[in-house]
Short mmCIF file of C-alpha atoms and ligand atoms in Angstrom, two decimals:
data_model
loop_
_atom_site.label_atom_id
_atom_site.label_comp_id
_atom_site.label_asym_id
_atom_site.label_seq_id
_atom_site.Cartn_x
_atom_site.Cartn_y
_atom_site.Cartn_z
CA MET A 7 128.22 95.23 92.19
CA ARG A 8 130.10 92.19 92.61
CA LEU A 9 128.70 91.67 96.27
CA LEU A 10 124.77 91.61 94.64
CA GLU A 11 125.75 89.65 91.53
CA ASP A 12 127.40 86.66 93.45
CA THR A 13 124.42 86.73 96.05
CA ILE A 14 121.87 86.36 93.14
CA LEU A 15 123.82 83.56 91.63
CA LYS A 16 124.24 81.86 95.10
CA GLU A 17 120.76 82.19 96.35
CA GLY A 18 118.29 83.47 93.40
CA THR A 19 115.88 81.03 91.98
CA PRO A 20 114.75 81.78 88.26
CA LEU A 21 110.65 80.87 88.37
CA SER A 22 110.44 81.19 84.41
CA ASP A 23 112.33 82.99 81.46
CA SER A 24 111.35 86.58 83.23
CA VAL A 25 110.98 86.02 86.98
CA LEU A 26 113.76 85.52 89.65
CA LYS A 27 112.93 84.97 92.98
CA VAL A 28 114.94 86.58 95.53
CA ASP A 29 112.87 86.19 98.89
CA THR A 30 116.04 84.99 101.16
CA PHE A 31 117.76 88.30 100.91
CA ILE A 32 115.27 90.99 99.45
CA ASN A 33 111.84 90.29 98.93
CA HIS A 34 110.72 88.35 102.03
CA GLN A 35 113.76 87.92 104.37
CA VAL A 36 116.32 90.73 104.39
CA ASP A 37 120.17 90.59 104.61
CA PRO A 38 121.01 94.05 106.18
CA SER A 39 124.56 93.41 105.69
CA ILE A 40 124.01 93.37 101.89
CA MET A 41 121.42 96.05 102.08
CA LYS A 42 124.16 98.22 104.27
CA GLU A 43 126.53 97.90 101.20
CA ILE A 44 124.20 98.55 98.53
CA GLY A 45 123.41 101.82 100.42
CA LYS A 46 127.02 102.67 100.74
CA ALA A 47 127.54 101.93 96.82
CA PHE A 48 124.35 104.24 95.66
CA ALA A 49 125.53 106.87 98.46
CA ASP A 50 129.27 107.14 97.10
CA TYR A 51 127.80 107.51 93.55
CA TYR A 52 125.13 109.98 94.09
CA ARG A 53 127.40 111.83 97.15
CA GLU A 54 128.48 114.60 94.81
CA LYS A 55 124.86 115.42 93.29
CA HIS A 56 123.58 117.39 96.29
CA ILE A 57 120.76 115.01 96.85
CA ASP A 58 117.85 116.38 99.24
CA LYS A 59 115.66 113.31 99.27
CA VAL A 60 115.85 109.55 98.62
CA VAL A 61 112.50 108.12 97.53
CA THR A 62 111.32 104.37 97.48
CA ILE A 63 108.07 102.30 96.75
CA GLU A 64 106.72 100.29 99.18
CA THR A 65 107.81 97.44 100.21
CA SER A 66 110.76 96.16 99.12
CA GLY A 67 112.80 98.97 98.16
CA ILE A 68 112.65 100.25 101.67
CA ALA A 69 115.57 98.43 103.16
CA PRO A 70 118.15 99.51 100.18
CA ALA A 71 116.61 102.83 100.15
CA LEU A 72 116.64 103.25 103.93
CA PHE A 73 120.66 102.47 103.84
CA THR A 74 121.00 105.05 101.01
CA ALA A 75 119.33 107.54 102.71
CA GLU A 76 121.14 107.27 106.09
CA GLU A 77 124.71 107.28 104.18
CA LEU A 78 123.94 110.52 102.30
CA ALA A 79 122.14 112.08 105.66
CA VAL A 80 118.86 112.85 103.95
CA PRO A 81 115.16 111.83 104.74
CA LEU A 82 113.78 108.60 103.08
CA VAL A 83 110.20 109.19 101.45
CA ILE A 84 108.27 106.17 100.69
CA LEU A 85 105.56 106.06 98.12
CA LYS A 86 102.28 104.55 99.20
CA LYS A 87 100.21 101.80 97.25
CA GLN A 88 96.75 102.48 97.93
CA THR A 89 94.21 100.37 95.91
CA SER A 90 91.77 103.64 96.08
CA LYS A 91 91.94 107.07 94.77
CA ILE A 92 92.21 109.41 97.87
CA LEU A 93 90.73 112.77 97.04
CA GLY A 94 92.22 115.83 98.44
CA ASP A 95 94.67 118.58 97.59
CA ASP A 96 97.70 117.32 99.61
CA VAL A 97 98.31 114.22 97.44
CA VAL A 98 99.40 113.36 94.26
CA GLN A 99 98.71 110.29 92.80
CA THR A 100 99.11 107.90 89.62
CA ASN A 101 98.03 104.28 88.53
CA ILE A 102 100.75 101.87 88.31
CA THR A 103 99.78 98.48 86.63
CA SER A 104 102.36 95.53 87.23
CA PHE A 105 102.68 93.26 84.39
CA THR A 106 104.80 90.89 86.81
CA LYS A 107 102.01 90.64 89.23
CA GLY A 108 98.94 91.42 87.25
CA THR A 109 98.10 94.02 89.63
CA SER A 110 97.22 98.08 89.95
CA TYR A 111 97.13 100.34 92.49
CA GLU A 112 97.36 104.14 92.92
CA LEU A 113 100.88 104.98 93.80
CA THR A 114 100.51 108.12 96.31
CA LEU A 115 102.81 110.73 97.27
CA SER A 116 102.02 113.63 100.12
CA ARG A 117 102.95 117.08 98.59
CA LYS A 118 104.43 117.95 102.01
CA PHE A 119 107.33 115.64 101.57
CA ILE A 120 108.61 116.91 98.45
CA SER A 121 109.38 120.81 97.92
CA PRO A 122 109.65 122.69 94.86
CA GLY A 123 113.40 122.28 93.57
CA ASP A 124 114.36 119.15 95.79
CA ASN A 125 116.76 116.88 94.03
CA VAL A 126 115.67 113.46 94.20
CA VAL A 127 116.84 110.20 93.80
CA ILE A 128 114.70 106.90 93.31
CA ILE A 129 115.95 103.39 94.69
CA ASP A 130 113.70 100.28 94.11
CA ASP A 131 114.68 96.75 94.22
CA PHE A 132 113.59 95.33 90.85
CA LEU A 133 113.35 97.15 87.34
CA ALA A 134 111.18 94.89 84.85
CA ASN A 135 108.85 97.38 82.50
CA GLY A 136 109.61 100.73 84.18
CA GLU A 137 106.00 101.18 85.31
CA ALA A 138 106.83 101.77 89.32
CA ALA A 139 109.90 104.19 88.39
CA SER A 140 108.07 105.94 85.46
CA GLY A 141 105.44 106.86 88.04
CA ALA A 142 107.42 107.82 90.89
CA SER A 143 109.19 110.33 88.74
CA LYS A 144 105.80 111.74 87.50
CA LEU A 145 104.86 112.10 91.25
CA ILE A 146 107.88 113.64 92.29
CA GLU A 147 108.00 116.18 89.22
CA ALA A 148 104.31 116.90 90.07
CA CYS A 149 105.68 118.17 93.46
CA GLY A 150 108.52 120.43 91.91
CA GLY A 151 111.00 118.11 92.48
CA HIS A 152 114.04 116.94 89.92
CA VAL A 153 115.02 113.27 89.50
CA GLU A 154 118.48 112.93 89.73
CA GLY A 155 118.60 109.38 89.08
CA ILE A 156 117.21 106.18 89.62
CA GLY A 157 119.11 103.35 91.38
CA ILE A 158 118.09 99.72 90.84
CA LEU A 159 119.34 96.70 92.37
CA ILE A 160 118.28 94.20 90.17
CA GLU A 161 117.60 95.16 86.21
CA LYS A 162 116.07 92.53 83.92
CA SER A 163 117.85 94.29 81.09
CA PHE A 164 115.94 91.98 78.73
CA GLN A 165 112.41 93.64 79.47
CA LYS A 166 111.93 97.49 78.30
CA GLY A 167 112.21 99.19 81.72
CA ARG A 168 115.71 100.89 81.07
CA ASN A 169 115.11 101.80 77.57
CA ARG A 170 111.63 103.36 78.50
CA LEU A 171 113.30 105.46 81.66
CA VAL A 172 116.37 106.32 79.19
CA GLU A 173 114.10 107.52 76.55
CA ALA A 174 112.27 109.63 78.75
CA GLY A 175 115.54 111.67 79.77
CA TYR A 176 116.44 109.74 83.27
CA LYS A 177 119.64 108.25 84.05
CA VAL A 178 119.43 104.83 85.74
CA THR A 179 121.74 103.16 87.63
CA SER A 180 121.54 99.15 88.30
CA LEU A 181 123.84 97.44 90.60
CA ALA A 182 123.18 93.94 88.49
CA ARG A 183 121.84 93.63 85.05
CA ILE A 184 120.37 90.28 83.99
CA SER A 185 120.73 89.86 80.42
CA HIS A 186 119.11 86.40 80.43
CA LEU A 187 116.81 84.26 82.68
CA ALA A 188 116.23 80.61 82.25
CA LYS A 189 115.38 77.74 84.53
CA GLY A 190 119.11 77.18 86.10
CA VAL A 191 120.29 80.20 84.49
CA ILE A 192 121.37 83.90 85.40
CA GLU A 193 123.35 85.74 83.02
CA TYR A 194 124.66 89.20 83.42
CA CYS A 195 125.63 92.08 81.47
CA GLU A 196 127.78 94.47 82.50
CA ALA A 197 126.55 96.37 85.51
CA ASP A 198 126.76 100.48 86.26
CA LEU A 199 128.34 100.15 89.64
P1 G4P B 20 107.89 97.66 86.67
O1 G4P B 20 107.69 98.64 87.73
O2 G4P B 20 109.44 97.67 86.29
O3 G4P B 20 107.12 97.65 85.44
O4 G4P B 20 107.92 95.97 87.25
P2 G4P B 20 106.75 95.12 87.37
O5 G4P B 20 105.24 96.15 87.28
O6 G4P B 20 106.77 94.12 86.35
O7 G4P B 20 106.88 94.74 88.94
C1 G4P B 20 106.19 94.86 89.98
C2 G4P B 20 106.34 94.18 90.87
O8 G4P B 20 106.85 92.99 90.79
C3 G4P B 20 107.18 94.81 91.88
O9 G4P B 20 107.05 94.46 93.14
C4 G4P B 20 108.61 94.55 91.51
O10 G4P B 20 109.68 94.60 92.58
C5 G4P B 20 108.49 92.86 91.33
N1 G4P B 20 109.26 92.24 90.27
C6 G4P B 20 109.35 92.62 89.07
N2 G4P B 20 110.29 91.57 88.43
C7 G4P B 20 110.45 90.60 89.64
C8 G4P B 20 111.31 89.60 89.38
O11 G4P B 20 111.72 89.05 88.42
N3 G4P B 20 111.27 89.00 90.59
C9 G4P B 20 110.63 89.20 92.01
N4 G4P B 20 110.84 88.49 92.85
N5 G4P B 20 109.94 90.59 91.83
C10 G4P B 20 109.68 91.02 90.58
P3 G4P B 20 106.09 95.02 93.95
O12 G4P B 20 104.56 94.55 93.77
O13 G4P B 20 106.32 96.40 94.23
O14 G4P B 20 106.54 94.13 95.66
P4 G4P B 20 106.96 94.56 96.76
O15 G4P B 20 107.67 95.85 96.47
O16 G4P B 20 106.01 95.25 97.44
O17 G4P B 20 107.95 93.50 97.35
#
């Protein structure tokens, strides 16, 4: 997506050869006009696929996922990050370890928000190693939902997330695909939309 790729080049800062800072429009301050265009792009792509729910992971996935859900006129479900296991029959949880941040948490979904047979699209801001997207898919499937696709704003194609998800049978659609990151350098390969 040209708008996102250009904004990353203008405002993004590579902090290392693996981490890109985008806090002026995605992670800290949020640019609603870009998020709205992202929502339209994802919605146009998924419109014919009869999506019942959009699912994201708090926090930075919420803005683009909300605009996608609004365009598709379906509810948005936000997967919560808990620091401890919550016991009870009404939630499903899976442990996620973030290699980028060196943290782990229990990704949590209340069963009442995904019904058996729901067709779901997952929207998230970054795809690195695919931990969060894999965990989210697992929770949706544990509730009987089907993951129609995974929509990503910024895929770091030099990390293993995309291959891992594709090998597991998921369809990944990324708006910007970074092939190489270094100090002062952001290089793209061809995006999916
Ligand atoms: P993975 O799910 O693909 O394996 O990714 P990983 O665990 O490595 O990333 C975990 C967190 O780090 C996620 O945020 C993700 O958005 C963020 N992240 C990964 N790579 C980058 C990067 O290059 N730049 C930035 N800015 N963030 C990155 P999170 O903990 O879920 O944070 P938030 O959504 O609450 O903001």
